[in-house]
PDB file of C-alpha atoms and ligand atoms in Angstrom:
ATOM      1  CA  MET A  15    -101.368 -92.706-102.777  1.00 70.00           C
ATOM      2  CA  ALA A  16    -103.933 -94.873-100.938  1.00 70.00           C
ATOM      3  CA  THR A  17    -106.861 -93.002 -99.367  1.00 68.00           C
ATOM      4  CA  ARG A  18    -106.088 -94.417 -95.894  1.00 69.00           C
ATOM      5  CA  ASP A  19    -102.520 -93.010 -96.128  1.00 85.00           C
ATOM      6  CA  LEU A  20    -103.930 -89.616 -97.067  1.00 94.00           C
ATOM      7  CA  GLU A  21    -106.323 -89.409 -94.150  1.00 93.00           C
ATOM      8  CA  ARG A  22    -103.535 -88.564 -91.699  1.00 96.00           C
ATOM      9  CA  PHE A  23    -102.898 -85.367 -93.710  1.00 97.00           C
ATOM     10  CA  ALA A  24    -106.511 -84.162 -93.538  1.00 97.00           C
ATOM     11  CA  ILE A  25    -107.256 -81.148 -91.279  1.00 97.00           C
ATOM     12  CA  ALA A  26    -110.778 -80.989 -89.843  1.00 96.00           C
ATOM     13  CA  ASP A  27    -113.011 -78.390 -91.561  1.00 94.00           C
ATOM     14  CA  VAL A  28    -110.095 -77.109 -93.620  1.00 97.00           C
ATOM     15  CA  LEU A  29    -108.502 -79.782 -95.799  1.00 98.00           C
ATOM     16  CA  HIS A  30    -109.846 -83.115 -97.005  1.00 97.00           C
ATOM     17  CA  PHE A  31    -109.197 -85.483 -99.881  1.00 97.00           C
ATOM     18  CA  GLU A  32    -111.812 -86.692-102.326  1.00 96.00           C
ATOM     19  CA  GLN A  33    -112.057 -88.303-105.724  1.00 95.00           C
ATOM     20  CA  GLY A  34    -112.664 -86.024-108.684  1.00 96.00           C
ATOM     21  CA  PRO A  35    -113.494 -86.879-112.291  1.00 97.00           C
ATOM     22  CA  GLY A  36    -111.753 -89.988-113.618  1.00 96.00           C
ATOM     23  CA  GLY A  37    -111.324 -91.192-110.031  1.00 95.00           C
ATOM     24  CA  LEU A  38    -108.327 -88.833-109.620  1.00 97.00           C
ATOM     25  CA  THR A  39    -107.635 -87.772-106.032  1.00 97.00           C
ATOM     26  CA  LYS A  40    -107.745 -84.100-105.132  1.00 97.00           C
ATOM     27  CA  ALA A  41    -107.083 -82.083-101.989  1.00 98.00           C
ATOM     28  CA  VAL A  42    -109.930 -79.685-101.236  1.00 98.00           C
ATOM     29  CA  ILE A  43    -108.894 -76.700 -99.111  1.00 98.00           C
ATOM     30  CA  THR A  44    -111.365 -74.318 -97.517  1.00 96.00           C
ATOM     31  CA  ALA A  45    -109.151 -71.956 -95.548  1.00 90.00           C
ATOM     32  CA  GLN A  46    -110.444 -68.858 -93.745  1.00 90.00           C
ATOM     33  CA  ARG A  47    -108.941 -66.619 -96.391  1.00 93.00           C
ATOM     34  CA  GLY A  48    -109.216 -68.698 -99.534  1.00 96.00           C
ATOM     35  CA  SER A  49    -110.150 -72.014-101.119  1.00 98.00           C
ATOM     36  CA  ALA A  50    -108.368 -74.310-103.566  1.00 98.00           C
ATOM     37  CA  GLU A  51    -108.390 -77.719-105.191  1.00 98.00           C
ATOM     38  CA  ILE A  52    -105.202 -79.571-106.010  1.00 98.00           C
ATOM     39  CA  TYR A  53    -105.040 -82.885-107.889  1.00 98.00           C
ATOM     40  CA  LEU A  54    -102.257 -85.285-106.949  1.00 98.00           C
ATOM     41  CA  HIS A  55    -102.224 -86.047-110.693  1.00 98.00           C
ATOM     42  CA  GLY A  56     -99.503 -83.675-111.854  1.00 98.00           C
ATOM     43  CA  ALA A  57     -99.718 -81.665-108.600  1.00 98.00           C
ATOM     44  CA  THR A  58    -102.163 -79.555-110.586  1.00 98.00           C
ATOM     45  CA  VAL A  59    -103.830 -76.696-108.729  1.00 98.00           C
ATOM     46  CA  THR A  60    -107.152 -76.474-110.589  1.00 98.00           C
ATOM     47  CA  HIS A  61    -108.959 -73.911-108.435  1.00 98.00           C
ATOM     48  CA  PHE A  62    -107.972 -70.951-106.277  1.00 98.00           C
ATOM     49  CA  GLN A  63    -110.323 -68.332-104.923  1.00 98.00           C
ATOM     50  CA  ALA A  64    -109.423 -65.755-102.305  1.00 97.00           C
ATOM     51  CA  LYS A  65    -112.265 -64.840 -99.918  1.00 95.00           C
ATOM     52  CA  ASN A  66    -114.744 -62.391-101.508  1.00 95.00           C
ATOM     53  CA  LYS A  67    -112.930 -62.539-104.861  1.00 97.00           C
ATOM     54  CA  PRO A  68    -113.836 -64.418-108.066  1.00 97.00           C
ATOM     55  CA  PRO A  69    -111.979 -67.675-108.932  1.00 98.00           C
ATOM     56  CA  THR A  70    -108.534 -66.794-110.267  1.00 98.00           C
ATOM     57  CA  LEU A  71    -107.715 -69.891-112.332  1.00 98.00           C
ATOM     58  CA  PHE A  72    -109.225 -71.068-115.601  1.00 98.00           C
ATOM     59  CA  LEU A  73    -110.070 -74.775-115.869  1.00 98.00           C
ATOM     60  CA  SER A  74    -111.259 -76.169-119.185  1.00 98.00           C
ATOM     61  CA  LYS A  75    -114.783 -77.626-119.178  1.00 98.00           C
ATOM     62  CA  THR A  76    -113.544 -80.294-121.593  1.00 98.00           C
ATOM     63  CA  SER A  77    -110.344 -81.162-119.722  1.00 98.00           C
ATOM     64  CA  LEU A  78    -109.494 -84.841-119.663  1.00 98.00           C
ATOM     65  CA  TYR A  79    -108.941 -86.506-116.301  1.00 98.00           C
ATOM     66  CA  GLN A  80    -106.877 -89.486-117.349  1.00 97.00           C
ATOM     67  CA  PRO A  81    -103.619 -90.794-115.871  1.00 94.00           C
ATOM     68  CA  ALA A  82    -101.667 -90.340-119.122  1.00 94.00           C
ATOM     69  CA  LYS A  83    -102.957 -86.820-119.898  1.00 97.00           C
ATOM     70  CA  PRO A  84    -102.299 -83.473-118.224  1.00 98.00           C
ATOM     71  CA  ILE A  85    -105.248 -81.539-116.833  1.00 98.00           C
ATOM     72  CA  ARG A  86    -106.088 -78.583-119.099  1.00 98.00           C
ATOM     73  CA  GLY A  87    -106.140 -75.477-116.959  1.00 98.00           C
ATOM     74  CA  GLY A  88    -105.214 -74.452-113.454  1.00 98.00           C
ATOM     75  CA  ILE A  89    -101.448 -74.736-112.975  1.00 98.00           C
ATOM     76  CA  PRO A  90     -99.809 -77.715-114.693  1.00 98.00           C
ATOM     77  CA  VAL A  91     -96.225 -78.187-113.486  1.00 98.00           C
ATOM     78  CA  ILE A  92     -93.523 -78.590-116.120  1.00 98.00           C
ATOM     79  CA  PHE A  93     -90.183 -80.326-115.517  1.00 98.00           C
ATOM     80  CA  PRO A  94     -87.499 -81.252-116.690  1.00 98.00           C
ATOM     81  CA  TRP A  95     -87.981 -79.884-120.209  1.00 98.00           C
ATOM     82  CA  PHE A  96     -90.189 -77.062-121.508  1.00 98.00           C
ATOM     83  CA  GLY A  97     -91.711 -77.511-124.994  1.00 96.00           C
ATOM     84  CA  PRO A  98     -90.325 -80.365-127.091  1.00 95.00           C
ATOM     85  CA  HIS A  99     -88.048 -83.013-125.553  1.00 95.00           C
ATOM     86  CA  PRO A 100     -84.384 -81.854-125.873  1.00 91.00           C
ATOM     87  CA  THR A 101     -83.314 -84.713-128.175  1.00 92.00           C
ATOM     88  CA  ASP A 102     -86.300 -86.892-129.123  1.00 92.00           C
ATOM     89  CA  LYS A 103     -89.314 -85.145-130.670  1.00 88.00           C
ATOM     90  CA  SER A 104     -91.371 -88.361-130.427  1.00 92.00           C
ATOM     91  CA  ILE A 105     -91.510 -87.923-126.650  1.00 94.00           C
ATOM     92  CA  GLY A 106     -94.298 -85.633-125.468  1.00 92.00           C
ATOM     93  CA  GLN A 107     -93.678 -81.965-124.710  1.00 96.00           C
ATOM     94  CA  HIS A 108     -93.414 -80.264-121.319  1.00 97.00           C
ATOM     95  CA  GLY A 109     -91.657 -82.977-119.322  1.00 97.00           C
ATOM     96  CA  VAL A 110     -92.916 -85.802-117.197  1.00 97.00           C
ATOM     97  CA  VAL A 111     -94.214 -84.530-113.874  1.00 98.00           C
ATOM     98  CA  ARG A 112     -97.517 -83.018-115.050  1.00 98.00           C
ATOM     99  CA  THR A 113     -98.893 -86.540-115.512  1.00 97.00           C
ATOM    100  CA  MET A 114     -97.253 -88.212-112.524  1.00 97.00           C
ATOM    101  CA  GLU A 115     -99.068 -89.120-109.317  1.00 97.00           C
ATOM    102  CA  TRP A 116     -97.493 -86.936-106.600  1.00 98.00           C
ATOM    103  CA  GLU A 117     -97.327 -87.884-102.910  1.00 97.00           C
ATOM    104  CA  VAL A 118     -98.539 -85.728-100.033  1.00 97.00           C
ATOM    105  CA  SER A 119     -95.669 -85.155 -97.572  1.00 97.00           C
ATOM    106  CA  ASP A 120     -97.108 -82.544 -95.188  1.00 98.00           C
ATOM    107  CA  THR A 121    -100.058 -80.261 -94.471  1.00 98.00           C
ATOM    108  CA  ALA A 122    -100.582 -77.412 -91.980  1.00 97.00           C
ATOM    109  CA  SER A 123    -103.119 -74.825 -90.946  1.00 96.00           C
ATOM    110  CA  ASN A 124    -101.286 -71.549 -90.313  1.00 95.00           C
ATOM    111  CA  ASP A 125    -102.066 -68.893 -87.680  1.00 93.00           C
ATOM    112  CA  ASN A 126    -102.728 -66.282 -90.371  1.00 93.00           C
ATOM    113  CA  GLY A 127    -105.651 -68.337 -91.766  1.00 93.00           C
ATOM    114  CA  SER A 128    -103.755 -69.851 -94.699  1.00 96.00           C
ATOM    115  CA  VAL A 129    -103.357 -73.585 -95.334  1.00 97.00           C
ATOM    116  CA  MET A 130    -100.264 -75.390 -96.607  1.00 98.00           C
ATOM    117  CA  LEU A 131    -100.086 -78.552 -98.703  1.00 98.00           C
ATOM    118  CA  GLU A 132     -96.670 -80.032 -99.467  1.00 98.00           C
ATOM    119  CA  LEU A 133     -96.300 -82.523-102.324  1.00 98.00           C
ATOM    120  CA  GLU A 134     -93.321 -84.500-103.545  1.00 98.00           C
ATOM    121  CA  CYS A 135     -92.321 -86.443-106.592  1.00 98.00           C
ATOM    122  CA  ARG A 136     -89.304 -88.611-107.479  1.00 98.00           C
ATOM    123  CA  SER A 137     -87.812 -90.060-110.631  1.00 98.00           C
ATOM    124  CA  THR A 138     -89.041 -93.548-111.525  1.00 98.00           C
ATOM    125  CA  PRO A 139     -87.843 -96.271-113.920  1.00 98.00           C
ATOM    126  CA  GLU A 140     -90.256 -94.744-116.481  1.00 97.00           C
ATOM    127  CA  THR A 141     -88.888 -91.185-116.161  1.00 97.00           C
ATOM    128  CA  LEU A 142     -85.298 -92.493-116.362  1.00 97.00           C
ATOM    129  CA  LYS A 143     -86.103 -93.877-119.830  1.00 96.00           C
ATOM    130  CA  VAL A 144     -86.852 -90.376-121.167  1.00 97.00           C
ATOM    131  CA  TRP A 145     -84.562 -88.259-118.923  1.00 97.00           C
ATOM    132  CA  PRO A 146     -81.586 -90.152-117.524  1.00 96.00           C
ATOM    133  CA  TYR A 147     -81.266 -88.540-114.086  1.00 98.00           C
ATOM    134  CA  GLU A 148     -82.675 -89.221-110.675  1.00 98.00           C
ATOM    135  CA  PHE A 149     -84.587 -86.232-109.283  1.00 98.00           C
ATOM    136  CA  TYR A 150     -86.582 -85.251-106.241  1.00 98.00           C
ATOM    137  CA  ILE A 151     -89.043 -82.337-106.200  1.00 98.00           C
ATOM    138  CA  ARG A 152     -90.843 -80.750-103.293  1.00 98.00           C
ATOM    139  CA  TYR A 153     -93.757 -78.440-104.137  1.00 98.00           C
ATOM    140  CA  THR A 154     -95.256 -76.328-101.360  1.00 98.00           C
ATOM    141  CA  ILE A 155     -98.629 -74.694-101.982  1.00 98.00           C
ATOM    142  CA  VAL A 156     -99.957 -72.103 -99.516  1.00 98.00           C
ATOM    143  CA  VAL A 157    -103.582 -71.056 -99.924  1.00 98.00           C
ATOM    144  CA  GLY A 158    -104.793 -67.823 -98.323  1.00 97.00           C
ATOM    145  CA  ASP A 159    -105.468 -64.299 -99.630  1.00 96.00           C
ATOM    146  CA  THR A 160    -102.772 -65.216-102.123  1.00 97.00           C
ATOM    147  CA  LEU A 161    -101.608 -68.445-103.721  1.00 98.00           C
ATOM    148  CA  ASP A 162     -97.956 -69.032-102.921  1.00 98.00           C
ATOM    149  CA  LEU A 163     -96.075 -71.758-104.815  1.00 98.00           C
ATOM    150  CA  LEU A 164     -92.567 -72.946-103.970  1.00 98.00           C
ATOM    151  CA  PHE A 165     -91.031 -75.436-106.422  1.00 98.00           C
ATOM    152  CA  GLU A 166     -87.778 -77.040-105.192  1.00 98.00           C
ATOM    153  CA  VAL A 167     -85.737 -79.365-107.385  1.00 98.00           C
ATOM    154  CA  HIS A 168     -83.015 -81.553-105.808  1.00 98.00           C
ATOM    155  CA  ASN A 169     -80.198 -83.353-107.615  1.00 98.00           C
ATOM    156  CA  PRO A 170     -79.356 -86.630-105.833  1.00 98.00           C
ATOM    157  CA  ASN A 171     -77.005 -87.837-108.630  1.00 98.00           C
ATOM    158  CA  THR A 172     -73.208 -87.776-108.689  1.00 97.00           C
ATOM    159  CA  ALA A 173     -73.194 -85.582-111.836  1.00 97.00           C
ATOM    160  CA  PRO A 174     -74.789 -82.188-112.588  1.00 98.00           C
ATOM    161  CA  PHE A 175     -77.999 -82.034-114.615  1.00 98.00           C
ATOM    162  CA  VAL A 176     -79.581 -79.292-116.701  1.00 98.00           C
ATOM    163  CA  PHE A 177     -83.329 -78.750-116.566  1.00 98.00           C
ATOM    164  CA  GLU A 178     -86.189 -76.434-117.454  1.00 98.00           C
ATOM    165  CA  GLU A 179     -89.253 -75.755-115.287  1.00 98.00           C
ATOM    166  CA  ALA A 180     -92.563 -73.913-115.451  1.00 98.00           C
ATOM    167  CA  LEU A 181     -95.660 -73.210-113.432  1.00 98.00           C
ATOM    168  CA  HIS A 182     -97.958 -73.013-116.451  1.00 98.00           C
ATOM    169  CA  THR A 183    -100.660 -70.824-114.900  1.00 98.00           C
ATOM    170  CA  TYR A 184    -104.017 -70.346-116.687  1.00 98.00           C
ATOM    171  CA  PHE A 185    -105.787 -67.168-115.489  1.00 98.00           C
ATOM    172  CA  ASN A 186    -109.495 -66.516-115.934  1.00 98.00           C
ATOM    173  CA  VAL A 187    -110.154 -63.410-118.028  1.00 98.00           C
ATOM    174  CA  PRO A 188    -113.549 -62.132-119.185  1.00 98.00           C
ATOM    175  CA  ASP A 189    -112.313 -61.551-122.756  1.00 98.00           C
ATOM    176  CA  ILE A 190    -108.844 -62.181-124.175  1.00 98.00           C
ATOM    177  CA  GLY A 191    -109.433 -59.425-126.761  1.00 98.00           C
ATOM    178  CA  LYS A 192    -109.644 -56.882-123.935  1.00 98.00           C
ATOM    179  CA  THR A 193    -106.834 -58.368-121.853  1.00 98.00           C
ATOM    180  CA  GLU A 194    -103.430 -56.775-121.260  1.00 98.00           C
ATOM    181  CA  VAL A 195    -100.367 -58.141-119.481  1.00 98.00           C
ATOM    182  CA  HIS A 196     -98.277 -55.390-117.910  1.00 98.00           C
ATOM    183  CA  GLY A 197     -94.712 -55.627-116.599  1.00 98.00           C
ATOM    184  CA  LEU A 198     -92.894 -56.852-119.716  1.00 98.00           C
ATOM    185  CA  ALA A 199     -92.482 -53.572-121.655  1.00 98.00           C
ATOM    186  CA  GLY A 200     -88.975 -53.112-123.030  1.00 98.00           C
ATOM    187  CA  THR A 201     -87.995 -56.782-122.632  1.00 98.00           C
ATOM    188  CA  GLU A 202     -86.909 -59.285-125.291  1.00 98.00           C
ATOM    189  CA  PHE A 203     -89.120 -62.194-126.300  1.00 98.00           C
ATOM    190  CA  ILE A 204     -88.927 -65.265-128.498  1.00 98.00           C
ATOM    191  CA  ASP A 205     -91.975 -65.291-130.746  1.00 98.00           C
ATOM    192  CA  LYS A 206     -92.982 -68.951-131.151  1.00 98.00           C
ATOM    193  CA  VAL A 207     -95.672 -68.053-133.686  1.00 98.00           C
ATOM    194  CA  ASP A 208     -93.116 -66.252-135.888  1.00 98.00           C
ATOM    195  CA  GLY A 209     -90.412 -68.907-136.254  1.00 97.00           C
ATOM    196  CA  GLY A 210     -88.772 -68.149-132.911  1.00 97.00           C
ATOM    197  CA  LYS A 211     -87.698 -64.623-133.952  1.00 98.00           C
ATOM    198  CA  ARG A 212     -86.370 -62.446-131.131  1.00 98.00           C
ATOM    199  CA  LYS A 213     -88.339 -59.214-130.712  1.00 98.00           C
ATOM    200  CA  HIS A 214     -88.825 -56.411-128.208  1.00 98.00           C
ATOM    201  CA  GLN A 215     -92.030 -55.809-126.323  1.00 98.00           C
ATOM    202  CA  GLN A 216     -93.524 -52.348-126.584  1.00 98.00           C
ATOM    203  CA  GLY A 217     -96.116 -51.410-123.993  1.00 98.00           C
ATOM    204  CA  PRO A 218     -98.373 -54.068-122.470  1.00 98.00           C
ATOM    205  CA  VAL A 219     -98.925 -57.424-124.179  1.00 98.00           C
ATOM    206  CA  VAL A 220    -102.270 -57.420-126.038  1.00 98.00           C
ATOM    207  CA  PHE A 221    -103.971 -60.317-127.809  1.00 98.00           C
ATOM    208  CA  THR A 222    -105.243 -59.985-131.363  1.00 97.00           C
ATOM    209  CA  THR A 223    -104.332 -63.494-132.586  1.00 97.00           C
ATOM    210  CA  GLU A 224    -102.512 -66.644-131.393  1.00 98.00           C
ATOM    211  CA  THR A 225     -99.819 -65.524-128.937  1.00 98.00           C
ATOM    212  CA  ASP A 226     -97.008 -67.802-127.719  1.00 98.00           C
ATOM    213  CA  ARG A 227     -93.982 -65.958-126.371  1.00 98.00           C
ATOM    214  CA  VAL A 228     -91.047 -66.641-124.082  1.00 98.00           C
ATOM    215  CA  TYR A 229     -89.925 -63.386-122.460  1.00 98.00           C
ATOM    216  CA  VAL A 230     -86.296 -63.615-121.338  1.00 98.00           C
ATOM    217  CA  ASN A 231     -84.607 -61.803-118.434  1.00 98.00           C
ATOM    218  CA  THR A 232     -87.948 -60.995-116.849  1.00 98.00           C
ATOM    219  CA  PRO A 233     -87.795 -61.347-113.057  1.00 98.00           C
ATOM    220  CA  ALA A 234     -90.307 -58.509-112.456  1.00 96.00           C
ATOM    221  CA  VAL A 235     -93.942 -58.634-111.383  1.00 98.00           C
ATOM    222  CA  CYS A 236     -96.566 -59.021-114.140  1.00 98.00           C
ATOM    223  CA  THR A 237    -100.130 -57.820-113.776  1.00 98.00           C
ATOM    224  CA  ILE A 238    -103.110 -58.992-115.785  1.00 98.00           C
ATOM    225  CA  HIS A 239    -105.804 -56.476-116.682  1.00 98.00           C
ATOM    226  CA  CYS A 240    -109.062 -56.818-118.577  1.00 98.00           C
ATOM    227  CA  ASN A 241    -111.491 -54.052-119.520  1.00 95.00           C
ATOM    228  CA  ASP A 242    -109.107 -51.668-117.711  1.00 91.00           C
ATOM    229  CA  GLN A 243    -109.548 -53.546-114.426  1.00 96.00           C
ATOM    230  CA  LYS A 244    -106.739 -55.357-112.687  1.00 97.00           C
ATOM    231  CA  ILE A 245    -107.365 -59.089-112.310  1.00 97.00           C
ATOM    232  CA  ALA A 246    -104.242 -60.443-110.619  1.00 98.00           C
ATOM    233  CA  SER A 247    -100.514 -60.021-110.244  1.00 98.00           C
ATOM    234  CA  VAL A 248     -97.794 -62.645-110.480  1.00 98.00           C
ATOM    235  CA  SER A 249     -94.556 -62.069-108.601  1.00 98.00           C
ATOM    236  CA  LYS A 250     -91.692 -64.511-108.562  1.00 98.00           C
ATOM    237  CA  GLN A 251     -88.257 -65.413-107.252  1.00 98.00           C
ATOM    238  CA  ASN A 252     -85.503 -67.294-109.105  1.00 98.00           C
ATOM    239  CA  SER A 253     -87.459 -67.304-112.358  1.00 98.00           C
ATOM    240  CA  LEU A 254     -85.970 -65.371-115.267  1.00 98.00           C
ATOM    241  CA  ALA A 255     -88.375 -66.331-118.060  1.00 98.00           C
ATOM    242  CA  THR A 256     -92.061 -65.481-118.405  1.00 98.00           C
ATOM    243  CA  VAL A 257     -94.226 -67.281-120.949  1.00 98.00           C
ATOM    244  CA  VAL A 258     -97.398 -65.638-122.235  1.00 98.00           C
ATOM    245  CA  TRP A 259     -99.796 -67.865-124.176  1.00 98.00           C
ATOM    246  CA  ASN A 260    -103.238 -67.825-125.698  1.00 98.00           C
ATOM    247  CA  PRO A 261    -103.896 -70.194-128.607  1.00 98.00           C
ATOM    248  CA  GLY A 262    -106.438 -68.027-130.459  1.00 98.00           C
ATOM    249  CA  ARG A 263    -109.627 -69.370-132.035  1.00 97.00           C
ATOM    250  CA  GLU A 264    -108.301 -71.932-134.495  1.00 97.00           C
ATOM    251  CA  LYS A 265    -105.700 -73.657-132.299  1.00 97.00           C
ATOM    252  CA  GLY A 266    -107.844 -73.330-129.177  1.00 97.00           C
ATOM    253  CA  ASN A 267    -110.817 -75.087-130.739  1.00 97.00           C
ATOM    254  CA  ALA A 268    -108.558 -77.710-132.335  1.00 97.00           C
ATOM    255  CA  LEU A 269    -107.455 -78.928-128.900  1.00 97.00           C
ATOM    256  CA  ALA A 270    -110.091 -81.488-127.861  1.00 97.00           C
ATOM    257  CA  ASP A 271    -109.567 -80.701-124.176  1.00 98.00           C
ATOM    258  CA  LEU A 272    -110.076 -76.972-124.801  1.00 98.00           C
ATOM    259  CA  SER A 273    -112.724 -77.006-127.541  1.00 96.00           C
ATOM    260  CA  GLY A 274    -116.075 -75.196-127.493  1.00 97.00           C
ATOM    261  CA  ASP A 275    -114.865 -71.609-127.833  1.00 97.00           C
ATOM    262  CA  GLN A 276    -113.249 -71.483-124.409  1.00 98.00           C
ATOM    263  CA  TRP A 277    -110.047 -69.897-125.776  1.00 98.00           C
ATOM    264  CA  PRO A 278    -111.090 -66.244-125.144  1.00 98.00           C
ATOM    265  CA  LYS A 279    -111.621 -66.990-121.452  1.00 98.00           C
ATOM    266  CA  PHE A 280    -108.019 -67.371-120.317  1.00 98.00           C
ATOM    267  CA  VAL A 281    -104.481 -66.136-120.571  1.00 98.00           C
ATOM    268  CA  CYS A 282    -101.414 -68.083-119.457  1.00 98.00           C
ATOM    269  CA  VAL A 283     -98.744 -66.046-117.669  1.00 98.00           C
ATOM    270  CA  GLU A 284     -96.168 -68.619-116.661  1.00 98.00           C
ATOM    271  CA  THR A 285     -93.328 -68.579-114.136  1.00 98.00           C
ATOM    272  CA  VAL A 286     -90.486 -70.253-115.982  1.00 98.00           C
ATOM    273  CA  ASN A 287     -86.799 -71.072-116.289  1.00 98.00           C
ATOM    274  CA  ALA A 288     -86.220 -72.303-119.852  1.00 98.00           C
ATOM    275  CA  ILE A 289     -84.334 -71.703-123.118  1.00 97.00           C
ATOM    276  CA  ASP A 290     -81.863 -68.886-122.196  1.00 97.00           C
ATOM    277  CA  HIS A 291     -82.472 -69.655-118.537  1.00 98.00           C
ATOM    278  CA  LYS A 292     -82.048 -73.413-118.212  1.00 98.00           C
ATOM    279  CA  ILE A 293     -80.802 -74.360-114.760  1.00 98.00           C
ATOM    280  CA  THR A 294     -77.627 -76.355-114.156  1.00 98.00           C
ATOM    281  CA  LEU A 295     -77.867 -78.108-110.812  1.00 98.00           C
ATOM    282  CA  ASN A 296     -74.810 -79.634-109.174  1.00 98.00           C
ATOM    283  CA  PRO A 297     -74.970 -82.965-107.330  1.00 98.00           C
ATOM    284  CA  GLY A 298     -76.417 -82.661-103.846  1.00 98.00           C
ATOM    285  CA  ASN A 299     -77.761 -79.150-104.554  1.00 98.00           C
ATOM    286  CA  GLN A 300     -81.270 -77.790-104.855  1.00 98.00           C
ATOM    287  CA  HIS A 301     -82.902 -74.999-106.848  1.00 98.00           C
ATOM    288  CA  SER A 302     -86.001 -73.141-105.630  1.00 98.00           C
ATOM    289  CA  MET A 303     -88.398 -71.205-107.852  1.00 98.00           C
ATOM    290  CA  ARG A 304     -91.239 -69.295-106.253  1.00 98.00           C
ATOM    291  CA  CYS A 305     -94.391 -67.665-107.562  1.00 98.00           C
ATOM    292  CA  THR A 306     -97.004 -65.672-105.685  1.00 98.00           C
ATOM    293  CA  ILE A 307    -100.361 -64.969-107.278  1.00 98.00           C
ATOM    294  CA  VAL A 308    -102.282 -62.037-105.809  1.00 98.00           C
ATOM    295  CA  PRO A 309    -105.882 -61.589-106.963  1.00 98.00           C
ATOM    296  CA  ALA A 310    -106.872 -57.934-107.357  1.00 96.00           C
TER     297      ALA A 310
HETATM  298  O1  TA6 B  27     -96.550 -72.417-122.597  1.00 54.07           O
HETATM  299  C1  TA6 B  27     -97.001 -72.250-123.892  1.00 54.07           C
HETATM  300  C2  TA6 B  27     -96.987 -73.600-124.577  1.00 54.07           C
HETATM  301  O2  TA6 B  27     -95.704 -74.134-124.562  1.00 54.07           O
HETATM  302  C3  TA6 B  27     -97.551 -73.444-125.999  1.00 54.07           C
HETATM  303  O3  TA6 B  27     -96.565 -73.573-126.978  1.00 54.07           O
HETATM  304  C4  TA6 B  27     -98.674 -74.431-126.068  1.00 54.07           C
HETATM  305  O4  TA6 B  27     -98.304 -75.572-126.711  1.00 54.07           O
HETATM  306  C5  TA6 B  27     -99.002 -74.621-124.611  1.00 54.07           C
HETATM  307  O5  TA6 B  27     -97.832 -74.495-123.885  1.00 54.07           O
HETATM  308  C6  TA6 B  27     -99.808 -75.832-124.190  1.00 54.07           C
HETATM  309  O6  TA6 B  27     -99.103 -77.010-124.321  1.00 54.07           O
HETATM  310  P1  TA6 B  27     -99.830 -78.382-124.030  1.00 54.07           P
HETATM  311  O7  TA6 B  27     -98.760 -79.431-124.201  1.00 54.07           O
HETATM  312  O8  TA6 B  27    -100.346 -78.330-122.627  1.00 54.07           O
HETATM  313  O9  TA6 B  27    -100.948 -78.503-125.031  1.00 54.07           O
END
């Protein structure tokens, strides 16, 4: 989106656009109650900090900022498939929209001191080659005491389509070894580091090694704790899967855009519809998934 087209969405003293690393455009929000940065590349929120609180989101120091690569950290957006491509493993994982250039469609400064940025993204000839449906997505980000994310998928085709979606949120934690995720006790999960076996969670999720799990039937609030202190909560609507991920030392350091022993500094707790909870969307309909992140 050309800079001159973006200027009409700027809000004096509250929201402006600037170029970040790699020349990628980002929205910089300094609302009364919180600040944020959002790249149009992938609609990736890379920073959120409520007033008088520490930054909530982890962003890798070695992230790439290149048009073909997702940003490592913050909240990459995943659609229309989660994990490997449904039929062709040679196509990259986690869909197409996390590396697309999104358009700004609206901005607003709200009476309660929060600021709204609305982004949109449509299928292109390139996306149709790897996923044969037209789509339209509107993503509304509200920055205040909390970070509120509304992800709306529309089906403009004449046939239904089936999709997966995720807000792949990386949370800052002081030490993954002392981190716990509460809110999933008693639920079933697919253990991706143990051949996809289905297991049951007992107590909070703790991290002693690589952890990559898809919790199914989990609409409830999750809270992240470290050193017995609450860090943040994640509540959601119309999301039935929760993914919890930390790559551990070996895999973390093997990822060039995460290397340098950064792996103990984050946990992903992701708002998802995938695997058991794929969404079938009829022509002309829309599906909305919402996530609200509340720093402690
Ligand atoms: O959400 C967890 C996960 O699917 C893991 O399996 C891991 O691969 C991670 O996402 C990161 O994927 P990425 O493609 O961003 O390297």
